[in-house]
């Protein structure tokens, strides 16, 4: 393909994204609530407002696609269908595929590498050397670019025609055309969705968004509303509401499996538990409900890790092995919330290091941030004690904050190399597919999918809300900042005449304006195991910097991610979103955020797409009971 002549490159080192040090943590779409009818003897029916994100139409412009990775097309086109109830695929697969051709054309259209000084060599073609003051075409367009080094970023300007893409040839530096603020906003909102829950069951709305760093994204999520009727009484119904975020690592297949099946596994166990109690004329104890949730988690993980092996060995087929072992060999954390509208009880089950935080209005008028989960990593003293007790005498069971020195989360789905015996791992690797066992593996399993479950009474009348997010968000913002940002967004919605009338009328009665983030100061020590926002240090930003944040998004989950990436500092937001995989992973993780607003709203049984805060067509999501 013809390469475009290079005019000139000017670099500066004056922006706030300078000197971003590399962090290479080898870790780890939008899946809108998926139609999955669950029928059980208790009278459980799906009330899902759902549509797999893979059915959502891609709305990226060609200009935004120009910054996409050139290998998106090859990554997207090589996925295989898995032998489950529906094809196992990343929930952003179709959206990505639709821009793959554009990305590949742009990506191969121009490959450059910055050689230092003021020279820009065009790789694989005639080279040009210029200086910033010797521009051969004074009428040429000047554009902002991002120069990516091995350990830092610089912004600069490029004078000339044609697209700019990335290249890596050993020089350690790469040049990408910067997204404009409008293009950055488009990328932030590409996979956002918002739903209005008009069921009169204590939930008003929930928002969700994803921004990828890996290609394809390794995060996933699921939302489901299940209508439950009492035995023999079809008129007295309540809602079970589920929200889940799944932070995959070493691939996307495990998180995709969780999106498809985890809520159903948990709902089945809950149904069995409630039915058993109902035969005795009572309700399950809190301990029995927690046990049911844990069983749903562990039984699904057993199917992923162990039943898959039995099927592979029985079939003696590499094709079957390729289909079934994917979710076992990769891994995923899981954070699942279960809200019982009849008791206004919220249970949060955490396996891994995603986090749930409750926002509640205090008597002072400010919000308080209460973590409802604990980050389960090798750096959490509680988890380290548990691991050492389970594997006495093994000094390297936790090493450098990681399981056997390798895996950061101490609880996860999949990650079979930490759960299989050495004999099973060696047999699968020799005959089919697999990974070498750790030399320190002695008494597996070292990793469990059993969650820690917390229980909280929700106060819908006070406007409680819940933020659930993969760890990428918590690397950038504290619990208090996240809750304060949601509070500030609520205030802006209550004041805005263009806001949805239903929600703005509710919030305007409860909340008034404030100047700073309306949140109470939290305990600086924090609970054991909670990560601190390491990205601020990496980006060279002071957490005490004033006026960091901005409110400009109708979707509150998008609002959180925008402020996590830089907020008012548009140059930083644009720079971080310009980065493409795999470079982007050094500076930001995959991001998945859900925000659920509790409250007493209208009751007409519907779950509707909130179009002003969604980037999906109304026809793509149909709420059905």
PDB file of N, CA and C in Angstrom, residues 62 107 165 218 280 294 364 366 416 539:
ATOM      1  N   UNK A  62     -15.078   6.733  11.352  1.00  0.00           N
ATOM      2  CA  UNK A  62     -13.813   6.304  10.767  1.00  0.00           C
ATOM      3  C   UNK A  62     -12.653   6.998  11.418  1.00  0.00           C
ATOM      4  N   UNK A 107      -4.319   0.935   9.744  1.00  0.00           N
ATOM      5  CA  UNK A 107      -3.115   0.484  10.429  1.00  0.00           C
ATOM      6  C   UNK A 107      -1.981   0.199   9.486  1.00  0.00           C
ATOM      7  N   UNK A 165      -0.038   5.839  12.240  1.00  0.00           N
ATOM      8  CA  UNK A 165      -0.301   4.632  13.001  1.00  0.00           C
ATOM      9  C   UNK A 165       0.930   4.278  13.797  1.00  0.00           C
ATOM     10  N   UNK A 218     -10.990  -8.291  28.070  1.00  0.00           N
ATOM     11  CA  UNK A 218     -11.059  -9.498  28.888  1.00  0.00           C
ATOM     12  C   UNK A 218     -12.106  -9.386  29.989  1.00  0.00           C
ATOM     13  N   UNK A 280     -41.447 -26.229  54.640  1.00  0.00           N
ATOM     14  CA  UNK A 280     -41.541 -26.222  56.104  1.00  0.00           C
ATOM     15  C   UNK A 280     -42.302 -25.011  56.608  1.00  0.00           C
ATOM     16  N   UNK A 294     -22.764 -19.425  47.392  1.00  0.00           N
ATOM     17  CA  UNK A 294     -21.441 -20.029  47.285  1.00  0.00           C
ATOM     18  C   UNK A 294     -21.475 -21.317  46.464  1.00  0.00           C
ATOM     19  N   UNK A 364     -25.287  14.653  57.527  1.00  0.00           N
ATOM     20  CA  UNK A 364     -24.627  15.919  57.181  1.00  0.00           C
ATOM     21  C   UNK A 364     -25.004  16.402  55.786  1.00  0.00           C
ATOM     22  N   UNK A 366     -23.864  14.919  53.128  1.00  0.00           N
ATOM     23  CA  UNK A 366     -22.858  14.329  52.247  1.00  0.00           C
ATOM     24  C   UNK A 366     -23.071  12.822  52.155  1.00  0.00           C
ATOM     25  N   UNK A 416      -6.892 -23.135  35.928  1.00  0.00           N
ATOM     26  CA  UNK A 416      -6.804 -24.549  36.281  1.00  0.00           C
ATOM     27  C   UNK A 416      -5.393 -25.001  36.600  1.00  0.00           C
ATOM     28  N   UNK A 539       1.014   8.370  36.759  1.00  0.00           N
ATOM     29  CA  UNK A 539       0.767   9.482  35.847  1.00  0.00           C
ATOM     30  C   UNK A 539       1.344  10.803  36.351  1.00  0.00           C
TER      31      UNK A 539
END
